[in-house]
C-alpha positions as MATLAB code, in Angstrom:
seq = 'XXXXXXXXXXXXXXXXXXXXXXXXXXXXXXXXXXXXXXXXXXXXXXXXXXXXXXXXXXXXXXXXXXXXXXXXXXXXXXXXXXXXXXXXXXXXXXXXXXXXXXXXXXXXXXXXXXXXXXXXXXXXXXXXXXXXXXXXXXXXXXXXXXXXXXXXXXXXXXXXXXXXXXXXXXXXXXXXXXXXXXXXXXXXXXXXXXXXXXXXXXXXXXXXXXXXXXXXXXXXXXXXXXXXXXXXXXXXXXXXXXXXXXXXXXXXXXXXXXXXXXXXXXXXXXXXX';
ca = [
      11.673  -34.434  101.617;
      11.017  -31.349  104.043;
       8.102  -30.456  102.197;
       5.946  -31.703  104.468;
       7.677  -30.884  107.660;
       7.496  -27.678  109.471;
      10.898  -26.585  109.424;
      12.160  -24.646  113.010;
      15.820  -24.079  112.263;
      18.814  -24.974  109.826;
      23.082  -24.946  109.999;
      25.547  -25.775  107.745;
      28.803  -27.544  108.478;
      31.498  -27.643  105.681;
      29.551  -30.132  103.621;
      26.805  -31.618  105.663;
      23.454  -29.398  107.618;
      21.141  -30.317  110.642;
      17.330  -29.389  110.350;
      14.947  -28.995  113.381;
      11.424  -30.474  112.198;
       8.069  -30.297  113.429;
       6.474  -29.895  117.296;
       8.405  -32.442  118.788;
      11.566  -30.240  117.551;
      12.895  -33.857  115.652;
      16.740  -33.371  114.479;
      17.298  -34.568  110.833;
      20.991  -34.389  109.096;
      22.088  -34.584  105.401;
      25.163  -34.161  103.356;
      28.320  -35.550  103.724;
      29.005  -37.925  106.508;
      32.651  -39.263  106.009;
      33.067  -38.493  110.124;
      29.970  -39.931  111.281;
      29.046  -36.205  111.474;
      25.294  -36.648  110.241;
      24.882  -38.898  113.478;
      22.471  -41.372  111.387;
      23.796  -44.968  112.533;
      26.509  -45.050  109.459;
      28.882  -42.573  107.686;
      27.019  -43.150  104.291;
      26.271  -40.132  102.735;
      22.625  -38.735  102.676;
      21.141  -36.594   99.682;
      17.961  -36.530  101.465;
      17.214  -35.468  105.548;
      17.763  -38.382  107.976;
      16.795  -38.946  111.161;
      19.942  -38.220  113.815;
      19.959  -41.499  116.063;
      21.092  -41.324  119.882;
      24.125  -43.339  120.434;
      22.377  -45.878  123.052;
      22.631  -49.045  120.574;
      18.851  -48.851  119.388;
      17.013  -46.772  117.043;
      15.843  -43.560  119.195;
      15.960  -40.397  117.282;
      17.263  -37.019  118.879;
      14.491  -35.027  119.468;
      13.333  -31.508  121.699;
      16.292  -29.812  120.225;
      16.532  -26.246  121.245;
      20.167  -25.185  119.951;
      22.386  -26.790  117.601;
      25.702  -26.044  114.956;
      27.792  -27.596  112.690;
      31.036  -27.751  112.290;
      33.698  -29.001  109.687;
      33.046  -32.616  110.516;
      30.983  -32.742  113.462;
      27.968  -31.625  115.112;
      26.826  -30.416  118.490;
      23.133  -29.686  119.760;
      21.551  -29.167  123.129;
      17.869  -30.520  124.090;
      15.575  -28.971  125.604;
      16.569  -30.375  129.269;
      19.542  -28.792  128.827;
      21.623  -32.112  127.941;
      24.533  -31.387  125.214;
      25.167  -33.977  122.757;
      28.060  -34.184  120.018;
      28.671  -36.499  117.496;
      30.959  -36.684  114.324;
      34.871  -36.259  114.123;
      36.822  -36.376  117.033;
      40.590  -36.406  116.586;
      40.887  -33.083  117.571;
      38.949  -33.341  121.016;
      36.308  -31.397  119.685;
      33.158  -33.867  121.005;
      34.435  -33.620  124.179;
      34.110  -37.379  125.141;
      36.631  -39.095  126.983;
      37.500  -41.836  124.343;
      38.416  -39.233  121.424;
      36.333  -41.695  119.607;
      34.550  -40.396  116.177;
      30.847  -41.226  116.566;
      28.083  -41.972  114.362;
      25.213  -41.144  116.269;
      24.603  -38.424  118.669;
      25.914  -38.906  122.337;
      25.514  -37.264  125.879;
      28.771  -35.791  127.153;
      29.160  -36.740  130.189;
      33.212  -35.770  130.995;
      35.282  -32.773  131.884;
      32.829  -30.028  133.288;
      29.582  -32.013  132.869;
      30.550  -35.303  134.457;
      28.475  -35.802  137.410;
      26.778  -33.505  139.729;
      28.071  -29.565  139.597;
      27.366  -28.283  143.050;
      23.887  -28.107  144.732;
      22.371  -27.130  141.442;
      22.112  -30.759  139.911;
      23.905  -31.452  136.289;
      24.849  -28.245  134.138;
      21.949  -27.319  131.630;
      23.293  -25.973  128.233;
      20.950  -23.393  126.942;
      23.363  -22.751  123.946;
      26.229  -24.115  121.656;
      28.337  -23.071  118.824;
      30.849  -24.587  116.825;
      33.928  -23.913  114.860;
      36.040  -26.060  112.520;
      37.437  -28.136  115.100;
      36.460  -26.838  118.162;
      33.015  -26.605  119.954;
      31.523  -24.499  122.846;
      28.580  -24.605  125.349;
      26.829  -21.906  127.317;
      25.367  -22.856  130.328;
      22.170  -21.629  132.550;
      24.436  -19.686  134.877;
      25.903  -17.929  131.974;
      29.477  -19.633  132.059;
      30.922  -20.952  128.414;
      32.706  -24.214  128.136;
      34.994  -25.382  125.381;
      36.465  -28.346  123.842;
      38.678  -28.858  121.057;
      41.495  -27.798  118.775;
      43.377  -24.858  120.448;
      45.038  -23.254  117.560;
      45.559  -19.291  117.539;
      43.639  -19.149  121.236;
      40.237  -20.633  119.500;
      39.133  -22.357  122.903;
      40.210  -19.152  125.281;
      41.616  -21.441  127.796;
      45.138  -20.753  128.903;
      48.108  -23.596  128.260;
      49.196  -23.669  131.741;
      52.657  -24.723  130.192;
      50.841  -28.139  128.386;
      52.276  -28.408  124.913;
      49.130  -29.951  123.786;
      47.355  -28.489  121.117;
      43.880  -29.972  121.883;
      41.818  -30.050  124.689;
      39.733  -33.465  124.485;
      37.201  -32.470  127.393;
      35.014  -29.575  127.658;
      36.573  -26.880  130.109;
      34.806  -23.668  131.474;
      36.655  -20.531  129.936;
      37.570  -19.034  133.144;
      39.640  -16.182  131.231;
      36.173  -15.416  129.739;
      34.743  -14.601  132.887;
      38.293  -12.536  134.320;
      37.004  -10.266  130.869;
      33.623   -9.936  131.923;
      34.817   -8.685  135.828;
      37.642   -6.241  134.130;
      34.958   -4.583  131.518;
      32.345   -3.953  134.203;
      34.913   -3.413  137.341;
      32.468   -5.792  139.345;
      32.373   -9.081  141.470;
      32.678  -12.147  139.841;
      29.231  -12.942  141.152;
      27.707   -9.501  139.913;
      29.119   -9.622  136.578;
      26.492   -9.555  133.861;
      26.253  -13.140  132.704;
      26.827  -14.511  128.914;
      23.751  -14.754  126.939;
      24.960  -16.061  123.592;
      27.701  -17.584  121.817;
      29.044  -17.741  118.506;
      32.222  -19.679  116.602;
      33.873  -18.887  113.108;
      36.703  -21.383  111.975;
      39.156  -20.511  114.060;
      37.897  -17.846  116.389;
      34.573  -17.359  118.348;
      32.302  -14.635  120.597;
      30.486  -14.426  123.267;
      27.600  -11.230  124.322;
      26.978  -10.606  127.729;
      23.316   -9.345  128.533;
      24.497   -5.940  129.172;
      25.388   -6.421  125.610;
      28.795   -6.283  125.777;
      30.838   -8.580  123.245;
      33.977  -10.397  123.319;
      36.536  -12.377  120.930;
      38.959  -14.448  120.899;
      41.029  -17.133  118.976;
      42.741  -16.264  115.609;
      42.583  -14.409  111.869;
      44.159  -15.830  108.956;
      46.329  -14.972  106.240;
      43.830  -13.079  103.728;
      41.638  -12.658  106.049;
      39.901   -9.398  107.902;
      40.042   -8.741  111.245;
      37.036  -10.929  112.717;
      37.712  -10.335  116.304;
      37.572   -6.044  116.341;
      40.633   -6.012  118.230;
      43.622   -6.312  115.636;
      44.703   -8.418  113.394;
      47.125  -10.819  115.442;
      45.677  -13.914  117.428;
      44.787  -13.371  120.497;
      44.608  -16.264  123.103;
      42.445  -14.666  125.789;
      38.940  -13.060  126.083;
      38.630   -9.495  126.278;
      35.763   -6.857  125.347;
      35.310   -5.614  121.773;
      35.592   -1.981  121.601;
      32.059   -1.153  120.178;
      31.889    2.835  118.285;
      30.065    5.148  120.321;
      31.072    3.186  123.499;
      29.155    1.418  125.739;
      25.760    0.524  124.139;
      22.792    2.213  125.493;
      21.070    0.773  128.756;
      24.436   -0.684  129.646;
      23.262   -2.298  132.933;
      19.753   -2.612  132.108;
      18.815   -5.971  133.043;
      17.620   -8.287  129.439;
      14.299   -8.883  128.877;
      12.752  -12.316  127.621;
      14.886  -13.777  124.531;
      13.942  -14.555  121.363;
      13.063  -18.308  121.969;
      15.264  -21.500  121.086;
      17.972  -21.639  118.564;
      21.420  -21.420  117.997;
      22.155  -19.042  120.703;
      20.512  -16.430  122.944;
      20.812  -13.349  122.445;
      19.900   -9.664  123.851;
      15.721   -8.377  123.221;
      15.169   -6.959  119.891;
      14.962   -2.940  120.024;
      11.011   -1.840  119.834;
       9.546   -1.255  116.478;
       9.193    2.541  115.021;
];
């Protein structure tokens, strides 16, 4: 029961959800777990929260979580250290692990962009994640978004480079992501306004810059609206959502503080009338 918890933050996956409990931001799962995607030790189903376990062969729960999602089967969160851990299905790539191996408790990735040291900067901190049916993405502290997954309709925003493949298994920074972000503000890579938050549907997913700028990618569906404000077809690349009205106001007006932890970050809230 959650009655007695302080409850921080919720998601939903297709049939299971993740809950954030109490000071010591404790993760607890429930639902379906025919994946492993609860990440409690088993893939019994749970009809009541259970404690998410770390994948380190004892009985340590996941805790300090500051941004998490769900997806169809599997789940991704970030602590507050900035370490990313995913756990659940993997046959699409979408944990981002080396092995491709579906997990029942939640483990550190550790391969493609965050293996090892990156630079003089230490280990890549995530500060947000976001994930989509069978795909998942991570935004780190320098405002660069990595992705992992099942590539269908352009959901992951990384190019094929003539690979035939239609999953990437390790987490890869969207480089085409930050191409959009030089072309809509005609600057330096290095001056670009950085990404501040991140979001995934099933197959397609955004991303707002902090001079609140957003952009899509990935695919619609047959019977589906337009989720990506640029047309109905696919589209395999990241480019800037024409907003009405134009640029929003304040356009490069640096972002103030955000709104704390959570699923992603996102731009200050206007002031109050």
């Amino acid at each position: 029961s959650l009655v007695r918890n302080r409850v921080l933050r919720v998601v939903a996956g297709a049939a299971h959800a993740l809950v954030v409990v109490d000071e010591d931001r404790r993760l607890l799962a429930m639902g379906k777990n025919n994946d492993g995607q609860l990440g409690v030790g088993d893939r019994d189903d749970r009809s009541s929260p259970a404690p998410v376990l770390r994948a380190n062969g004892g009985r340590d729960v996941v805790r300090f979580v500051d941004a998490l999602d769900a997806g169809d089967n599997h789940s991704i969160c970030a602590t507050n250290h900035g370490a990313l851990l995913t756990w659940g299905a993997a046959r699409k790539g979408q944990l981002g692990h080396a092995d491709r191996k579906a997990l029942c408790a939640a483990r550190r990735v550790r391969d493609g962009t965050f293996a090892g040291d990156q630079g003089s900067g230490g280990a890549l901190r995530v500060v947000a994640v976001a994930a989509g049916a069978y795909f998942s993405l991570a935004l780190d502290d320098q405002g660069h978004v990595h992705a992992c997954g099942a590539r269908r309709s352009g959901a992951l925003g990384i190019r094929a480079l003539g690979s035939t493949s239609e999953t990437v298994g390790l987490f890869q920074r969207v480089e085409t992501l930050d191409l959009a972000r030089r072309r809509a503000h005609n600057k330096a890579a290095i001056s670009a306004p950085k990404c501040v938050a991140i979001a995934a549907g099933y197959g397609h997913a955004l991303a707002l810059d902090e001079a609140g700028v957003v952009y899509s990618w990935g695919g619609t569906f047959s019977g589906q609206a337009d989720a990506l404000g640029r047309g109905p077809d696919p589209r395999e690349l990241p480019e800037a959502v024409p907003l009405p009205g134009g640029p929003p106001q304040g356009f490069f007006s640096p972002p103030g503080p955000g709104p704390g932890p959570g699923r992603s970050r996102g731009p200050p809230a206007p002031p109050s009338l």
